[in-house]
Short mmCIF file of C-alpha atoms and ligand atoms in Angstrom, two decimals:
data_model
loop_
_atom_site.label_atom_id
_atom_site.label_comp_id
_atom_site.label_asym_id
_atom_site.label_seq_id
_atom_site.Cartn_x
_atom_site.Cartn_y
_atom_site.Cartn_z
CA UNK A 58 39.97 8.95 -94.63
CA UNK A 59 37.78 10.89 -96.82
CA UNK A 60 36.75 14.61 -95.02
CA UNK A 61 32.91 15.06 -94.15
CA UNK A 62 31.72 18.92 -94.01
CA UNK A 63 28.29 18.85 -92.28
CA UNK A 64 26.21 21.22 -93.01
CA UNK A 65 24.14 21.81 -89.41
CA UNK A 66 20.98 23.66 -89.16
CA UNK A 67 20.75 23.40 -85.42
CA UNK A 68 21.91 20.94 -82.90
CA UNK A 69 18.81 19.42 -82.06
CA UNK A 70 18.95 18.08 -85.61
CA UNK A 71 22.56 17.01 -85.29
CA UNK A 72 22.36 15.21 -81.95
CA UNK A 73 21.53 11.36 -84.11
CA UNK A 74 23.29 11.88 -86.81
CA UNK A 75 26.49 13.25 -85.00
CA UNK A 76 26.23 9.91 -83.13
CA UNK A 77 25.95 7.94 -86.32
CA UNK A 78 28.63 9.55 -88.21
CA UNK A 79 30.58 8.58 -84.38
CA UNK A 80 29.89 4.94 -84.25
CA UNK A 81 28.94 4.52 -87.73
CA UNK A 82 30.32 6.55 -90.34
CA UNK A 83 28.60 8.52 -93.29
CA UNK A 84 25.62 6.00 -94.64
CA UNK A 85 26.56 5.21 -98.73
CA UNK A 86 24.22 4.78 -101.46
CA UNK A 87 24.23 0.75 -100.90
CA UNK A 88 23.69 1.16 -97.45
CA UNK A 89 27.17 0.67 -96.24
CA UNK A 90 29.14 3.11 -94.20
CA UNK A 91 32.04 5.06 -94.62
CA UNK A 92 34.23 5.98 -91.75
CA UNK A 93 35.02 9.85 -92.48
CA UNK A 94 36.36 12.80 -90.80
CA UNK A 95 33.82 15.05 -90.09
CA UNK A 96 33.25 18.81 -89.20
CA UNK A 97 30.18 20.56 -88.28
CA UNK A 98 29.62 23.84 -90.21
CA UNK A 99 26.80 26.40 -88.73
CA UNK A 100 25.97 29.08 -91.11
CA UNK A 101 22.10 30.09 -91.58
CA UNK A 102 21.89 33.88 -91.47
CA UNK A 103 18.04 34.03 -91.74
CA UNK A 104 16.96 33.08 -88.34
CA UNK A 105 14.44 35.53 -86.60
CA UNK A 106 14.95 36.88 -84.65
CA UNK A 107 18.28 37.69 -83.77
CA UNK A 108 17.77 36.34 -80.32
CA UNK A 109 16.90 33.35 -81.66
CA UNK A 110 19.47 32.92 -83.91
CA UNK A 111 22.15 33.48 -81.04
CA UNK A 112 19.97 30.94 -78.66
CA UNK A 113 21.31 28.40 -82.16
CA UNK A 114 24.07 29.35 -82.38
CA UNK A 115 25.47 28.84 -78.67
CA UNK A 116 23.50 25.58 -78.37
CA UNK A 117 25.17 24.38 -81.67
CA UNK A 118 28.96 25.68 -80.17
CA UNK A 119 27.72 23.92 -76.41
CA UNK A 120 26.47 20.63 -78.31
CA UNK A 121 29.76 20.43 -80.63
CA UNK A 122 32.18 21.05 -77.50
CA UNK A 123 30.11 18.36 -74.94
CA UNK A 124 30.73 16.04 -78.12
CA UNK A 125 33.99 16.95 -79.10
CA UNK A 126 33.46 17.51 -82.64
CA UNK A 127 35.61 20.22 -84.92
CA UNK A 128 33.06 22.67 -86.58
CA UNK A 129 32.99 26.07 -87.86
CA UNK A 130 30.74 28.79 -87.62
CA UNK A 131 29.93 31.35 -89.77
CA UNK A 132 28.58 34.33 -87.85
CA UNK A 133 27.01 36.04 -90.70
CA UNK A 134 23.50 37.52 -89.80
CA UNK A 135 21.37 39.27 -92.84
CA UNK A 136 17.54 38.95 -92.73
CA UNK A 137 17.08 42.03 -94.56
CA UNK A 138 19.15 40.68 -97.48
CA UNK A 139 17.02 37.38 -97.02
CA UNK A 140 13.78 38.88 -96.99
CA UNK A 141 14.45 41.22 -99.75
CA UNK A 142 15.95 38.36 -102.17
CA UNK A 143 12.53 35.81 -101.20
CA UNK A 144 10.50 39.06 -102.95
CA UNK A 145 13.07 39.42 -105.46
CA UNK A 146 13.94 35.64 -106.65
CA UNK A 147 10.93 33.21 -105.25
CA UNK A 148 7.87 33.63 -107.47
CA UNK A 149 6.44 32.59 -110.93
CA UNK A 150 8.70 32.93 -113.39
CA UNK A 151 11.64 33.48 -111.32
CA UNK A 152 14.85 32.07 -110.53
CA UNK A 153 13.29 29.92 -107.36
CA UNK A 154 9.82 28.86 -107.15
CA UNK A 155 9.57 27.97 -103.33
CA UNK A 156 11.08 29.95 -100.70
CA UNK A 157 12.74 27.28 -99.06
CA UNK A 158 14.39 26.02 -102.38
CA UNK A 159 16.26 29.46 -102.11
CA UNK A 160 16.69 28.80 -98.26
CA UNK A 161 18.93 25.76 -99.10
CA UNK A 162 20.87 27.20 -102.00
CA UNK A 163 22.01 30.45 -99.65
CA UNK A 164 22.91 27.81 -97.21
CA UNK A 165 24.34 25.51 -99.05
CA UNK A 166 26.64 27.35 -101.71
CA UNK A 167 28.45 29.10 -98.24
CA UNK A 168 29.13 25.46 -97.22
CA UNK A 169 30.39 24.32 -100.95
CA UNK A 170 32.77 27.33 -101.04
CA UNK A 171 34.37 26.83 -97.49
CA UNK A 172 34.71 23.21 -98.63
CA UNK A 173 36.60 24.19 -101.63
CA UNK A 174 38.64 26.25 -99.70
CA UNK A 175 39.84 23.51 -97.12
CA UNK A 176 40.04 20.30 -99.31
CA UNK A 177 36.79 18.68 -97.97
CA UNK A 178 35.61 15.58 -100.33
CA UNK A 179 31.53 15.63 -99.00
CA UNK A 180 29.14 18.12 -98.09
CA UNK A 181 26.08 16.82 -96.82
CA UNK A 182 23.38 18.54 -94.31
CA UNK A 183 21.29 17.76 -90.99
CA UNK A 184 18.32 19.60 -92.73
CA UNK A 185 17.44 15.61 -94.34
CA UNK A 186 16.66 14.71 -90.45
CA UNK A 187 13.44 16.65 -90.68
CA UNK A 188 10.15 15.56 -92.10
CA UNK A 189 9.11 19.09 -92.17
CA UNK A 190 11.92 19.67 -94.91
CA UNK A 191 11.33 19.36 -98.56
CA UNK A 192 13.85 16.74 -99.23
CA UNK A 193 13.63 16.34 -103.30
CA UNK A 194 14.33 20.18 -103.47
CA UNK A 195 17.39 19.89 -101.01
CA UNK A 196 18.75 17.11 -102.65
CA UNK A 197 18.26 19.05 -106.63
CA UNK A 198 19.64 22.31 -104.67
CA UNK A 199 22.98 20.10 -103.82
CA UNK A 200 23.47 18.11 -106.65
CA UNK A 201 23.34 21.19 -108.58
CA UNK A 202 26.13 22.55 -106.35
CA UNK A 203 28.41 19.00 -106.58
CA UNK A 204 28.43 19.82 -110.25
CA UNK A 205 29.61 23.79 -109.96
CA UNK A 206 31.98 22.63 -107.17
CA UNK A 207 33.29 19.07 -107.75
CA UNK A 208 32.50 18.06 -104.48
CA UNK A 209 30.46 15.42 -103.29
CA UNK A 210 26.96 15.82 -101.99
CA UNK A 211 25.71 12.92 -100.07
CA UNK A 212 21.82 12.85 -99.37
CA UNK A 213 20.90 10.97 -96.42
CA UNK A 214 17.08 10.39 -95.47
CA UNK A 215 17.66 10.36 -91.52
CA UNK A 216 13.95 11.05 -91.25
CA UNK A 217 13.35 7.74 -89.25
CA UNK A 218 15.40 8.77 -86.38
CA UNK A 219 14.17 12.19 -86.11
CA UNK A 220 11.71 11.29 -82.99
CA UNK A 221 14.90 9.60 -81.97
CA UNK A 222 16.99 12.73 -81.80
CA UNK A 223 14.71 14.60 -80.65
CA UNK A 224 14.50 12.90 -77.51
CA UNK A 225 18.42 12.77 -77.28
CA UNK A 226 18.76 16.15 -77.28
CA UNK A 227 15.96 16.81 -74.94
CA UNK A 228 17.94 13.86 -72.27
CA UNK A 229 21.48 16.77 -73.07
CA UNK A 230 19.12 19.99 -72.54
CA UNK A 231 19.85 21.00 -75.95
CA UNK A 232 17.67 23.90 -76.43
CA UNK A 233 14.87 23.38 -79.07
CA UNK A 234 12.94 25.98 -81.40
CA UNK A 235 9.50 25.61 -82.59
CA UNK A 236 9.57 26.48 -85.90
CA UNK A 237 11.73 26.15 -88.58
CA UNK A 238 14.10 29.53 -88.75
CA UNK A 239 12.97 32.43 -91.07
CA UNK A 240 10.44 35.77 -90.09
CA UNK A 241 7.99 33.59 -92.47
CA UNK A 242 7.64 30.22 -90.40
CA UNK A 243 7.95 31.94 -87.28
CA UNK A 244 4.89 34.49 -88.12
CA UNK A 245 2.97 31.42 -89.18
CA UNK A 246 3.60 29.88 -85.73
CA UNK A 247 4.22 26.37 -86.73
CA UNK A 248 6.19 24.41 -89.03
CA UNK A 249 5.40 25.59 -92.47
CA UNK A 250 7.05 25.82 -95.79
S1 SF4 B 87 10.74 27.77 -93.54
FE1 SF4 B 87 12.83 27.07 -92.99
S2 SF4 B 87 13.74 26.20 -94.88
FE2 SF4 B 87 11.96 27.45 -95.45
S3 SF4 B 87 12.75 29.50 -95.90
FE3 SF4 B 87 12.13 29.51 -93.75
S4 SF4 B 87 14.00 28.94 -92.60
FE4 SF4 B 87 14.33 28.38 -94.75
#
């Protein structure tokens, strides 16, 4: 069986697809499933504020226990380094032109490396359960890293079960934010990107 490292950007956004990947499997290309072996992985060092980013963090470690499911987390916090790179690298002309496209790399090169380290075959991330994401720029962002790292990225649009997981995770009292993550969608006070 073929190892699954899930990238997981909270567990509200995990609660369907953790059951999918249960019952299911990893959804292919075609449409078929693939049974895999999965593990959560929580790393997203930009959430403000801190509070909040612990109130993630423990609901993500309560969520993966109730369920049973291996994961990792990776307690890095850095929102100065965050901020300071959005000014540095997002802009005209520079290496990222949206703030969130630089969002996903951070994100997602930490999960490429720690699956190079352990022998995972697939990364993949909860972040394609929101509509609020930008999903063309998180699926450029990790096909980009497939090719550094020869590992798999699957992209799957969960989109039409995100009402759907929202309400299971409100049924397990999962707590759930109101806005995306970073100092800049929190200050706008809804989600924006
Ligand atoms: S709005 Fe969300 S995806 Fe975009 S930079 Fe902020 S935390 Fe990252």
């Amino acid at each position: 069986m073929r190892k699954l490292l899930m990238h997981t950007c909270c567990a509200p956004c995990f609660v369907y697809i953790e059951n999918e990947l249960k019952e299911k499997g990893l959804m292919n290309y075609n449409g078929t499933y693939e049974t895999v072996d999965y593990t959560a992985y929580f790393y997203n060092p930009n959430i403000h504020p801190k509070v909040e980013y612990e109130r993630r963090k423990n609901a993500f470690i309560e969520f993966c226990k109730l369920k049973e499911v291996k994961n990792v987390v990776k307690d890095e916090y850095d929102l100065n380094y965050f901020v300071k790179n959005v000014v540095e690298q997002v802009g005209e002309n520079k290496k990222f032109q949206l703030r969130c496209e630089y969002c996903y790399y951070i994100r997602l090169k930490k999960v490429f490396e720690y699956a190079k380290e352990n022998d995972f075959d697939i990364v993949s991330t909860t972040l394609t359960i929101s509509p609020y994401q930008n999903h063309d720029v998180i699926k450029k962002i990790g096909e980009k890293l497939q090719s550094e790292y020869g590992i798999e990225f699957r992209y799957v649009d969960y989109t039409s079960h995100f009402r759907e997981g929202q309400k299971m995770a409100r049924e397990l009292s999962i707590y759930m934010q109101k806005y995306c993550g970073c100092i800049f969608s929190m200050d706008a006070g809804k989600w924006v990107y």
